[in-house]
Each structure stands twice: as C-alpha cells, then as structure tokens.
PDB file of C-alpha atoms in Angstrom:
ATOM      1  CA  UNK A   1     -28.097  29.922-111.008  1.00 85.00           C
ATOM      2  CA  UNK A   2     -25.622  27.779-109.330  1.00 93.00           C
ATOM      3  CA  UNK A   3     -25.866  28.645-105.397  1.00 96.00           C
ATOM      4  CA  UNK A   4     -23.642  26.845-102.727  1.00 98.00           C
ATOM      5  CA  UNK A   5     -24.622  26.466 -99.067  1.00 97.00           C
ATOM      6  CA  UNK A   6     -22.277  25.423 -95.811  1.00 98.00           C
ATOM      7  CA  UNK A   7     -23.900  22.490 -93.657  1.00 98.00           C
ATOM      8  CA  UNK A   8     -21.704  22.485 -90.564  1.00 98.00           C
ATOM      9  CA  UNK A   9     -21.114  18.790 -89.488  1.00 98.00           C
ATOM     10  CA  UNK A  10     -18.665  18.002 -86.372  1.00 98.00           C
ATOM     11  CA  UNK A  11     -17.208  20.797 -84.750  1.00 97.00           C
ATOM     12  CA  UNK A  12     -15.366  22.149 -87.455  1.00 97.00           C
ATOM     13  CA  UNK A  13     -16.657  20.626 -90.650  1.00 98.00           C
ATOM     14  CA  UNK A  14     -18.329  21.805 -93.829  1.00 98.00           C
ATOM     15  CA  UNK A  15     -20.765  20.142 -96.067  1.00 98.00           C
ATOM     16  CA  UNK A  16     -21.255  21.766 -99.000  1.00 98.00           C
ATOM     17  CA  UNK A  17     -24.696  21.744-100.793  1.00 98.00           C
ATOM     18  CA  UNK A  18     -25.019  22.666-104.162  1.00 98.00           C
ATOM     19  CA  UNK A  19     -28.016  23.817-105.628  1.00 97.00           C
ATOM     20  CA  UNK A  20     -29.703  25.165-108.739  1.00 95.00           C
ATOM     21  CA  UNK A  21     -32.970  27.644-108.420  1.00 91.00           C
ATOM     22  CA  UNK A  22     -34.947  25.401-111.373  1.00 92.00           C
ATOM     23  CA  UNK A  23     -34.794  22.229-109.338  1.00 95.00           C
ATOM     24  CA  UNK A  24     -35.178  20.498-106.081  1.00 97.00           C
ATOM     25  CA  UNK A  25     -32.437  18.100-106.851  1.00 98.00           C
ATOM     26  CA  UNK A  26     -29.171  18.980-105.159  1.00 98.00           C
ATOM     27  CA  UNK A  27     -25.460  17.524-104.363  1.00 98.00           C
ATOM     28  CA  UNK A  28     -23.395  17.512-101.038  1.00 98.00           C
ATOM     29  CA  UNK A  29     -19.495  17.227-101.058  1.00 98.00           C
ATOM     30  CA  UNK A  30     -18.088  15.086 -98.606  1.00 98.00           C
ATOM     31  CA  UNK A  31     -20.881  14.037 -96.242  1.00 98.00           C
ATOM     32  CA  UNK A  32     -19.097  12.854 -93.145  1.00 98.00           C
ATOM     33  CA  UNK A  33     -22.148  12.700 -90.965  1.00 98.00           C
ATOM     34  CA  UNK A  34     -25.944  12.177 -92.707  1.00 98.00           C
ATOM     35  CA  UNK A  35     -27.857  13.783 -90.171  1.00 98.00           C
ATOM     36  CA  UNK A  36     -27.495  17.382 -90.871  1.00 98.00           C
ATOM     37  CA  UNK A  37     -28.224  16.809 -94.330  1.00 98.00           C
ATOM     38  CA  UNK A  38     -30.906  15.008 -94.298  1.00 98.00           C
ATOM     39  CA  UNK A  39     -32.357  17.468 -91.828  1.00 98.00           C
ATOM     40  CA  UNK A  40     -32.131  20.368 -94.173  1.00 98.00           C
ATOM     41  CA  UNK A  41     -33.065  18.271 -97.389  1.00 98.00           C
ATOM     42  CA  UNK A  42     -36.046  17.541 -95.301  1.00 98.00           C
ATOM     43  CA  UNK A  43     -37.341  20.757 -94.183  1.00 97.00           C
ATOM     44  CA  UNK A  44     -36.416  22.249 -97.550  1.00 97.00           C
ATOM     45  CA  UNK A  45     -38.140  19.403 -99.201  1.00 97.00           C
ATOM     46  CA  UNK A  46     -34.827  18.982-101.739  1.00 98.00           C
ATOM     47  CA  UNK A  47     -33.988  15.806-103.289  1.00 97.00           C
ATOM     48  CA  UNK A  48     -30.005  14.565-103.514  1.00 98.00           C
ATOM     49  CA  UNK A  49     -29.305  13.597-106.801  1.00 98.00           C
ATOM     50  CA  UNK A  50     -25.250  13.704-106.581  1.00 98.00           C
ATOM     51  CA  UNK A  51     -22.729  13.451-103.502  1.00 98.00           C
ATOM     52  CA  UNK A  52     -19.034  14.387-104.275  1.00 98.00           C
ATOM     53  CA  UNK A  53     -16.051  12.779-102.122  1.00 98.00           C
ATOM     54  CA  UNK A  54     -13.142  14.185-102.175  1.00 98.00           C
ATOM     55  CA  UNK A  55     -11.064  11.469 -99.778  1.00 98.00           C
ATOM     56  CA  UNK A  56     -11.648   8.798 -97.708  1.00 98.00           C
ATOM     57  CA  UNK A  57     -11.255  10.056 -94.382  1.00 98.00           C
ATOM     58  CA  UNK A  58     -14.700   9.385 -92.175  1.00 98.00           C
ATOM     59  CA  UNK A  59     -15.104  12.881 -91.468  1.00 98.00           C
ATOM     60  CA  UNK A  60     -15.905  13.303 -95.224  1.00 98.00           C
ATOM     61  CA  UNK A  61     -17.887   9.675 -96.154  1.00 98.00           C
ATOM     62  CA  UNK A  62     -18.982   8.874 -92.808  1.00 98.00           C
ATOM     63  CA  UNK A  63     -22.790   9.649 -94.131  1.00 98.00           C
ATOM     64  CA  UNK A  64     -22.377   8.178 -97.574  1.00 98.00           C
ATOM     65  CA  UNK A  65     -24.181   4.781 -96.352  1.00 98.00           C
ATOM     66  CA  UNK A  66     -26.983   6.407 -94.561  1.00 98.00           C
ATOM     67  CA  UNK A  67     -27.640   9.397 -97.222  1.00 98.00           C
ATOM     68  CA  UNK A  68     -27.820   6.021-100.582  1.00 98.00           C
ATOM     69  CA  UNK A  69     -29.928   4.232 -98.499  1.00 98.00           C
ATOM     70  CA  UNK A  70     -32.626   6.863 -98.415  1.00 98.00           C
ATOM     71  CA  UNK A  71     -31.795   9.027-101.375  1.00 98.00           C
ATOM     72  CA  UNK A  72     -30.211   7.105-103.902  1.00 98.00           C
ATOM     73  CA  UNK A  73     -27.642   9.339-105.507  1.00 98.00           C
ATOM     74  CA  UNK A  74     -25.033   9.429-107.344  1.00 98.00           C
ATOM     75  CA  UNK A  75     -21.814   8.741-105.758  1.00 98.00           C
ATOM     76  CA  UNK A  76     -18.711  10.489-107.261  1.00 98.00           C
ATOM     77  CA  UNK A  77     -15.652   9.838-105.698  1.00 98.00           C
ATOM     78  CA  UNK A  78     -11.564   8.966-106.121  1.00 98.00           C
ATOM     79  CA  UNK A  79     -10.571   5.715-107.598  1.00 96.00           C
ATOM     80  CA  UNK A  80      -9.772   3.809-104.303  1.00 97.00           C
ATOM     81  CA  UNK A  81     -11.938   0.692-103.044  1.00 94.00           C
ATOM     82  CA  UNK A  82     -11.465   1.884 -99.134  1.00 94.00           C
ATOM     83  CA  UNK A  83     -14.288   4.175 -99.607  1.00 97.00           C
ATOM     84  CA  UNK A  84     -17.796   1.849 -99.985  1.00 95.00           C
ATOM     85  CA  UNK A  85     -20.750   3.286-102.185  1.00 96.00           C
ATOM     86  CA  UNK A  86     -19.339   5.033-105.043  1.00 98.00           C
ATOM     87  CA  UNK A  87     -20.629   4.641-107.972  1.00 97.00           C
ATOM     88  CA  UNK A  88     -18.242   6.779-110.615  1.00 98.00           C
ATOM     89  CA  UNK A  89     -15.097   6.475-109.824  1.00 98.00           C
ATOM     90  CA  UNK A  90     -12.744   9.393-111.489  1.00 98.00           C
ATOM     91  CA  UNK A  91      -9.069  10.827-111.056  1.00 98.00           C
ATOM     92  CA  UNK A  92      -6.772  13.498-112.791  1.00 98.00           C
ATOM     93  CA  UNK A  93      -8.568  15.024-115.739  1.00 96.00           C
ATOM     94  CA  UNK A  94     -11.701  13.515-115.973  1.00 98.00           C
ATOM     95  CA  UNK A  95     -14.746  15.543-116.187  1.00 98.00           C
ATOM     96  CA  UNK A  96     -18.189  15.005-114.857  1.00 98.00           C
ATOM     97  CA  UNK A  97     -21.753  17.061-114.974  1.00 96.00           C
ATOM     98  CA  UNK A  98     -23.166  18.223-111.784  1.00 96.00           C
ATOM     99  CA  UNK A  99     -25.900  20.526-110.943  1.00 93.00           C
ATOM    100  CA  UNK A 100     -25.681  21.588-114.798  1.00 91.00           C
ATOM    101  CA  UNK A 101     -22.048  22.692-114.559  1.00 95.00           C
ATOM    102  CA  UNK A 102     -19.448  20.894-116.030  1.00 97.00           C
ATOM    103  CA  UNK A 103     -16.600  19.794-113.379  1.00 98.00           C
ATOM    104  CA  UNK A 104     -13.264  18.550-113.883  1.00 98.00           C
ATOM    105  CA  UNK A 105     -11.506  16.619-111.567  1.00 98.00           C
ATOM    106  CA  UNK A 106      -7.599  17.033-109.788  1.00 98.00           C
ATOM    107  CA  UNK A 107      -5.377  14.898-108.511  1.00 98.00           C
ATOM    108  CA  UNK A 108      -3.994  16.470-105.453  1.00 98.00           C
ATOM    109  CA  UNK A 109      -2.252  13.518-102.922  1.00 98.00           C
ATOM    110  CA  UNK A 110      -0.899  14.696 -99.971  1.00 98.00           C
ATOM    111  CA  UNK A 111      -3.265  14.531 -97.623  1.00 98.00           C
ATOM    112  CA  UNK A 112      -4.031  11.344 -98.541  1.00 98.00           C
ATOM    113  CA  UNK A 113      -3.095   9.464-101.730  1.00 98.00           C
ATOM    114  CA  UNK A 114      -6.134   8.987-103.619  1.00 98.00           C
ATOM    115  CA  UNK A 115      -7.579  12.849-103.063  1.00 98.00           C
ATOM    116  CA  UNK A 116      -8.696  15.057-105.481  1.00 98.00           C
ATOM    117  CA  UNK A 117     -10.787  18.187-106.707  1.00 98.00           C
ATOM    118  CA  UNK A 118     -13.871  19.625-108.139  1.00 98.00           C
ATOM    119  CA  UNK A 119     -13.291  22.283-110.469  1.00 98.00           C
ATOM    120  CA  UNK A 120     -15.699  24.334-112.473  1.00 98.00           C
ATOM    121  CA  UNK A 121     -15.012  27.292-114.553  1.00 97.00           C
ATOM    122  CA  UNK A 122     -17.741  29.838-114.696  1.00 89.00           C
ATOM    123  CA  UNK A 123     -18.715  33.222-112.841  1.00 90.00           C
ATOM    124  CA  UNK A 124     -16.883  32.648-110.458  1.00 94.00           C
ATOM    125  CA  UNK A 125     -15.100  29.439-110.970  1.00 98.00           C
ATOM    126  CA  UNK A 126     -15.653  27.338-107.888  1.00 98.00           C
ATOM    127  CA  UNK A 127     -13.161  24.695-106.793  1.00 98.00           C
ATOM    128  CA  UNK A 128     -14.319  22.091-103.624  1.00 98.00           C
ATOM    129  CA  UNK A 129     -10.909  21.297-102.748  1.00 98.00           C
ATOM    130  CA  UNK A 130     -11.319  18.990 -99.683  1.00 98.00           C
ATOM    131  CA  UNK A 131      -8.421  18.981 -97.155  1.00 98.00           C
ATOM    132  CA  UNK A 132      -5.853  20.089 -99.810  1.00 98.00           C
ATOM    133  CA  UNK A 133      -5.898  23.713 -99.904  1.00 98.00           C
ATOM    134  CA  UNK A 134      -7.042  26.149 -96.823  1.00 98.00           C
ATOM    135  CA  UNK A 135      -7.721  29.239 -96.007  1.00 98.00           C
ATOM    136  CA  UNK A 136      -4.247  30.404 -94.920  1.00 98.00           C
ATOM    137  CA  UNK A 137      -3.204  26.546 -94.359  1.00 98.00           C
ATOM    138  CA  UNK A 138      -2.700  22.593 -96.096  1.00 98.00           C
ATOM    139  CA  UNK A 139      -3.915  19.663 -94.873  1.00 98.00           C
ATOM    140  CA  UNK A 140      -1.510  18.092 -92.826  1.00 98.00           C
ATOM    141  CA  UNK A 141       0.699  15.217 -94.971  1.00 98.00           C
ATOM    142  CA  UNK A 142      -1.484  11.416 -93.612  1.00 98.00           C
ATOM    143  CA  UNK A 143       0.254   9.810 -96.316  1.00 98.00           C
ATOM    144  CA  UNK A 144       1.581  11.836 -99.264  1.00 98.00           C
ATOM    145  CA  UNK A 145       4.923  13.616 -99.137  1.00 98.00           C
ATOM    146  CA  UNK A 146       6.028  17.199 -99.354  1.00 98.00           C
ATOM    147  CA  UNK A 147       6.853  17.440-102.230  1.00 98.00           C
ATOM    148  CA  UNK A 148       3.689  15.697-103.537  1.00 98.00           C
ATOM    149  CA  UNK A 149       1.385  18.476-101.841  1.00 98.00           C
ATOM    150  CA  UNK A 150       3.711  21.164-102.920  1.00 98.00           C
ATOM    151  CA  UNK A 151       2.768  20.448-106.540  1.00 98.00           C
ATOM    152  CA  UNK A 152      -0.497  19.756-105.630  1.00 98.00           C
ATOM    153  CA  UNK A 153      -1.036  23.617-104.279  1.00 98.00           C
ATOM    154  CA  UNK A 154       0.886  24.628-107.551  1.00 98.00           C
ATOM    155  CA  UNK A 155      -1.574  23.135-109.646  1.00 98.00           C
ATOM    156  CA  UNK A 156      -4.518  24.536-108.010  1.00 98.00           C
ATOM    157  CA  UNK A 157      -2.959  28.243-107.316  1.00 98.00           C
ATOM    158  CA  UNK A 158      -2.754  27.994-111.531  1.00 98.00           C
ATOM    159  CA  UNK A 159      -6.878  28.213-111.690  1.00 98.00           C
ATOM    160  CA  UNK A 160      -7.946  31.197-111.854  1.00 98.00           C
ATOM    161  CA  UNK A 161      -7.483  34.120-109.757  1.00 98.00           C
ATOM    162  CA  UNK A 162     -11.074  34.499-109.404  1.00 98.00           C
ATOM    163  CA  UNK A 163     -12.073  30.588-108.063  1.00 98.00           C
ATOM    164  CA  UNK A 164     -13.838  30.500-105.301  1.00 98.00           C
ATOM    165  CA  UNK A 165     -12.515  27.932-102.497  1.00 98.00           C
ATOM    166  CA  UNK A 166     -14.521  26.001-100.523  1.00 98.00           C
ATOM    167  CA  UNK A 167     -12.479  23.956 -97.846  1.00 98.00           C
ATOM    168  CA  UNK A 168     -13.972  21.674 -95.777  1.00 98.00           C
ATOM    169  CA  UNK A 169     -12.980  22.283 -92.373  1.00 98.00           C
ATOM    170  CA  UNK A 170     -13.365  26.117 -90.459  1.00 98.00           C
ATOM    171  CA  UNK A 171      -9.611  26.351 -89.628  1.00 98.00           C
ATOM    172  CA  UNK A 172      -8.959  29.779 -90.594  1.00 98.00           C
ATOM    173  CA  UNK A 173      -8.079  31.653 -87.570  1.00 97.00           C
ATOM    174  CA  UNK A 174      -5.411  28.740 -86.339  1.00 97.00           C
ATOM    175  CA  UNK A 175      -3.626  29.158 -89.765  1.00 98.00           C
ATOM    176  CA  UNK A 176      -4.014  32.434 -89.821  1.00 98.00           C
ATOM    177  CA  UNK A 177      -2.081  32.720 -86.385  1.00 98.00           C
ATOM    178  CA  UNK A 178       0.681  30.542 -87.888  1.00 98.00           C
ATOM    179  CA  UNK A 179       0.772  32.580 -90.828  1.00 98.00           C
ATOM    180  CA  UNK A 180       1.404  35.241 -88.546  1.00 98.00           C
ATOM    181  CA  UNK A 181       4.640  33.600 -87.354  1.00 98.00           C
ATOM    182  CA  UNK A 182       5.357  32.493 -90.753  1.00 98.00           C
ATOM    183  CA  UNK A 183       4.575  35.890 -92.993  1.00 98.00           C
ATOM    184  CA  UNK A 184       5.124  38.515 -90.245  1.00 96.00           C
ATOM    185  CA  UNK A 185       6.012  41.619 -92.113  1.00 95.00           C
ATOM    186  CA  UNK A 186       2.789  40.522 -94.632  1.00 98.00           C
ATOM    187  CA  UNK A 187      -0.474  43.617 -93.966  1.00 98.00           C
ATOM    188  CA  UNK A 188      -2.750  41.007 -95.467  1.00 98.00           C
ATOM    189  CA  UNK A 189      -2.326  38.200 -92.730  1.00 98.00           C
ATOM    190  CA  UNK A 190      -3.089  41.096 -90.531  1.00 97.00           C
ATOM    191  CA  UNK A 191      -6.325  42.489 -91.745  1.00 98.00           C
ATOM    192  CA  UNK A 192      -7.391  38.897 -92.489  1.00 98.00           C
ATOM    193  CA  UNK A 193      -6.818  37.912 -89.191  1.00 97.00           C
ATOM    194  CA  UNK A 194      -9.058  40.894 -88.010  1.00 97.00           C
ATOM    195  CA  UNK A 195     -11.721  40.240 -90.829  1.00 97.00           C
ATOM    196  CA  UNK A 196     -11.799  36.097 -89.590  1.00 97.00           C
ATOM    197  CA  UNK A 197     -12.601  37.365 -86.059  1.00 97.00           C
ATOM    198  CA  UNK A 198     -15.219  39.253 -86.729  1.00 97.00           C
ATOM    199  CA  UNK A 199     -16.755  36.685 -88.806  1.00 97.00           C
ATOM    200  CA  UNK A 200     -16.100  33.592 -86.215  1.00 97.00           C
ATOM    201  CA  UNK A 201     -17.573  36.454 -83.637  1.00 97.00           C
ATOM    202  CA  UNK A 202     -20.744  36.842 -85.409  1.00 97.00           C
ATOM    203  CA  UNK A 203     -20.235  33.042 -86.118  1.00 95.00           C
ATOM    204  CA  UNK A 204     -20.415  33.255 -89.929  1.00 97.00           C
ATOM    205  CA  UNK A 205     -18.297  31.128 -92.017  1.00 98.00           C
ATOM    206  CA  UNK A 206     -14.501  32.496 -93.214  1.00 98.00           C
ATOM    207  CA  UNK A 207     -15.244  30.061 -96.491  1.00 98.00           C
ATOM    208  CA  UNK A 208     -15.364  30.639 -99.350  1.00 98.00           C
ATOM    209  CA  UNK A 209     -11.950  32.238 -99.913  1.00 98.00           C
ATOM    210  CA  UNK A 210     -10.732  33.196-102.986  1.00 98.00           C
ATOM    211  CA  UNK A 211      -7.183  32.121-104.850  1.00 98.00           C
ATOM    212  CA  UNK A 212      -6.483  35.633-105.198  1.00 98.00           C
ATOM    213  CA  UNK A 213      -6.670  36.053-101.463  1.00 98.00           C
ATOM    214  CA  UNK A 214      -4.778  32.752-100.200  1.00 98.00           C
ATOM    215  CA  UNK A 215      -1.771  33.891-103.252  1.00 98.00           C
ATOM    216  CA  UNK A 216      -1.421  37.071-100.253  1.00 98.00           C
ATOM    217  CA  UNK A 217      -2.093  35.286 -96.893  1.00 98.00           C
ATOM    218  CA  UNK A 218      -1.214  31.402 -97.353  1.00 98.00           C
ATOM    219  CA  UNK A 219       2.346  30.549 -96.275  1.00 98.00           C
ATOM    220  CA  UNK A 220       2.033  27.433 -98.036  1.00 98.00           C
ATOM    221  CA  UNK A 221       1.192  29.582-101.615  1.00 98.00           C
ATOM    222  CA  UNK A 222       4.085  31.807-100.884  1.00 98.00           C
ATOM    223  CA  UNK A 223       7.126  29.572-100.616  1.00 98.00           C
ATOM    224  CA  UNK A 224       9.097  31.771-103.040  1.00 98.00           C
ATOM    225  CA  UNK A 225       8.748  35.195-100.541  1.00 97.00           C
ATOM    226  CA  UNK A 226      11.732  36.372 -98.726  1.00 97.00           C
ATOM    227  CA  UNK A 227      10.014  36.698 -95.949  1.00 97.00           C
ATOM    228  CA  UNK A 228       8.365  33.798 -95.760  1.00 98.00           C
ATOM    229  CA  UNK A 229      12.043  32.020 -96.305  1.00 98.00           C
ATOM    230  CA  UNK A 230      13.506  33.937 -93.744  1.00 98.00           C
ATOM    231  CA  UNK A 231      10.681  33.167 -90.802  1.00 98.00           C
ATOM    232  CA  UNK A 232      10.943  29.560 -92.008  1.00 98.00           C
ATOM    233  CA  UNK A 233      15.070  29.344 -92.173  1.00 98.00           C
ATOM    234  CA  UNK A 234      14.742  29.141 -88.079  1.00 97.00           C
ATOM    235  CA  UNK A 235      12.859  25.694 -88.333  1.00 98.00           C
ATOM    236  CA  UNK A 236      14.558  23.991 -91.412  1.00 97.00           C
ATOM    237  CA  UNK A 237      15.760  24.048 -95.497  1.00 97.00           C
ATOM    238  CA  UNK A 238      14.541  26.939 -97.418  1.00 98.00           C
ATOM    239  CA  UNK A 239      16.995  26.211-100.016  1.00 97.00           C
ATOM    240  CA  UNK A 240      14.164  25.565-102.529  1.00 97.00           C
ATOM    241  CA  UNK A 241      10.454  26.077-103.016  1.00 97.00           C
ATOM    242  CA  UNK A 242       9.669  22.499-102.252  1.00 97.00           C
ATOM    243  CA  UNK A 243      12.419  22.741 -98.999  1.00 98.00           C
ATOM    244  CA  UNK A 244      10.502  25.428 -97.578  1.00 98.00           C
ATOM    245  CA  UNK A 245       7.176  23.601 -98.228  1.00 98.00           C
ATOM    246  CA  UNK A 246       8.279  20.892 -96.352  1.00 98.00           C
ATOM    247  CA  UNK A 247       9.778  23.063 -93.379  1.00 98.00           C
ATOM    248  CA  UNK A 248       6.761  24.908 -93.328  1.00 98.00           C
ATOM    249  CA  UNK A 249       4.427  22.220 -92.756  1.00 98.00           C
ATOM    250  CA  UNK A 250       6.945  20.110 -90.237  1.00 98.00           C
ATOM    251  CA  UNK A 251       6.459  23.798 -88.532  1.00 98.00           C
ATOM    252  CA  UNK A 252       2.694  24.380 -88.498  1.00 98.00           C
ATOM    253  CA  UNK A 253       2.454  20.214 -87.626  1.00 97.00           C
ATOM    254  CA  UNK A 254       4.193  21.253 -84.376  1.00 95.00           C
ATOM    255  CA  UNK A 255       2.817  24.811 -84.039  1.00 96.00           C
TER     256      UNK A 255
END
C-alpha cells in the first residue's frame, strides 16, 4: 500500500515522501532543502530511489544536488535546463512509474512556465500539484498569465472528485481568510476555517485536501459563483470566468 508522509522543510514547506510497505525504497517531491530528508531516510533506514520536481523554484530543488550525491535517484522533473540533475525529463501527458503506481504528468504554467503535476488514479487518486493548486488558494502568477493558470485549475478540478491534493506549502489559513472576503455568504469557508485552526493549533498539517473540498472553499475553483463575482466586482472584471480569475488573484496578491 501506497502511504504518503509530510517532511516540513522551511517554515512553511512540504516534502512529500512516498512510500510502499514491501520496500525500503522511497521518493520525495520537490526537495528544496536535503537535510530533513536525509534525516528521516536515515533513522528510518529507507533508501530514495525517485525524487519528483514539480518547478524550478529553490524552495522545491534546492536539495536535489545534495540528496544524488548520496542517494543516487532518479530525478523526474519538467523539461527546462534551469533546474540541474534531472535525469527524465517529461511534460503534458507523459506517464511515468513510481513507487509501483503509474503517474501521469500535467502541464499547469502559471506559476512558473515549465510546472507541472503528478497524477495517479487509484483509491484515492493522489495528485502532487506543486504551487499550482492550494488549499483555498493559487500560486501567485512568477511568470505565467491569468488566463494560463485559470485553465490550468480547470484541468486539474476535472480529476476526480475523490483526488487527494498534496500542495507544497502550509498556506491554508491565509487563503482561507481571503476566501473569507472573497466567498462570504459560503458555510464551508467558515467551518474550514474553524477545522484549519484547530489543526495548525494542535500543529498538524491542513494537507491533504481533497478536490471535492477546494470545488466548495477555493475562490479560485469557483469563478462562475455569484457570490464570488459579486465580492470580486469591487476589485476588477468579473465579466468572464477567466476576468474574475485574474481579479481574484490581482486581489489576494495585494490582500
């Protein structure tokens, strides 16, 4: 069975591990700093076989050089030189094998150009998204434009309702305040706002969420609500689903 483990890197960062009960052999996703992995591959005695990057942001590959040196894995990653020390180099619809579970792999730019996603289908379908998709949020636009993360959301809110979604940064109660300003007649955003706390108070993880959850509490998955229009038509366009994607994030950018 297919298990998946937060390593918290940075102040806000998660590493995902990846792990099969049968094996020591493991993978991370986006490794930004070595030294908390190798410290629980270490006392776990676990070997990494794979690493998955998502982007090239150093907060995501800043441990790739440390982690080959020692381990040797292989490197996964988007088609884009910047990043040093992958090996298989994939984009929109190609598929790879990890931890005995076929993945297949998304283009979603906006955050950056060249990111993408894991996606496996299964019980429960899992998708390691990156910086793309949130709890209750996007990543912020470094290069990509509105409208190219809009239809990157719209591709991933088509998966299943069912996928699991495993960000990579703990930002759930700061989106879930904006979603408060930008959903306010929405019960959900409420009683996940009071749910987050209590997990941040007890300092557990508010990842993974599920699609089914963001399609209720994620501004940015709800472009088409009325409400969500009319909280947003203060700031900027709502004419369209993209024109309110693009208000909303000016919005949260300078929230």
């Amino acid at each position: 069975m297919l298990s998946v483990t937060p390593i918290p890197a940075f102040s806000d960062n998660y590493i995902w591990l990846l792990r099969q009960d049968t094996t020591p052999d493991v993978c991370v996703v986006d490794p930004g700093d070595a030294a908390p992995v190798i410290e629980l591959l270490e006392r776990e005695s676990l070997t990494l076989s794979t690493v998955l990057i998502t982007h090239h942001h150093r907060d995501h590959t800043g441990g790739l050089s440390e982690l080959i040196e020692r381990y040797s894995p292989q490197v996964i990653g988007p088609d884009n030189d910047a990043i040093d020390g992958i090996g298989t180099r994939v984009g929109e619809g190609d598929e790879v094998r990890v931890m005995g579970r076929l993945f297949e792999v998304i283009a979603v730019p906006g955050h950056t150009l060249d990111h993408i996603a894991f996606f496996t289908a299964g019980i429960p379908p899992l998708l390691f998204g990156g910086d793309a998709l949130f709890s209750a949020g996007c990543g912020r636009l470094f290069e990509g434009t509105p409208a190219q993360m809009h239809a990157s959301l719209q591709k991933l809110a088509a998966l299943p309702d069912d996928t699991l979604v495993f960000a990579a940064h703990e930002y759930t109660q700061a989106n879930l305040r904006f979603a408060l300003a930008a959903d306010p007649h929405n019960p959900d955003v409420v009683q996940a706002m009071e749910e987050c706390q209590r997990a941040r108070e007890l300092d557990r993880p508010t990842l993974p969420t599920s699609l089914a959850r963001e399609k209720r509490i994620n501004p940015f998955l709800r472009v088409a609500d009325a409400g969500v229009r009319q909280a947003s038509s203060a700031h900027g366009d709502v004419d369209s689903d993209e024109a309110t994607f693009a208000t909303l994030r000016a919005w949260k950018d300078n929230f």
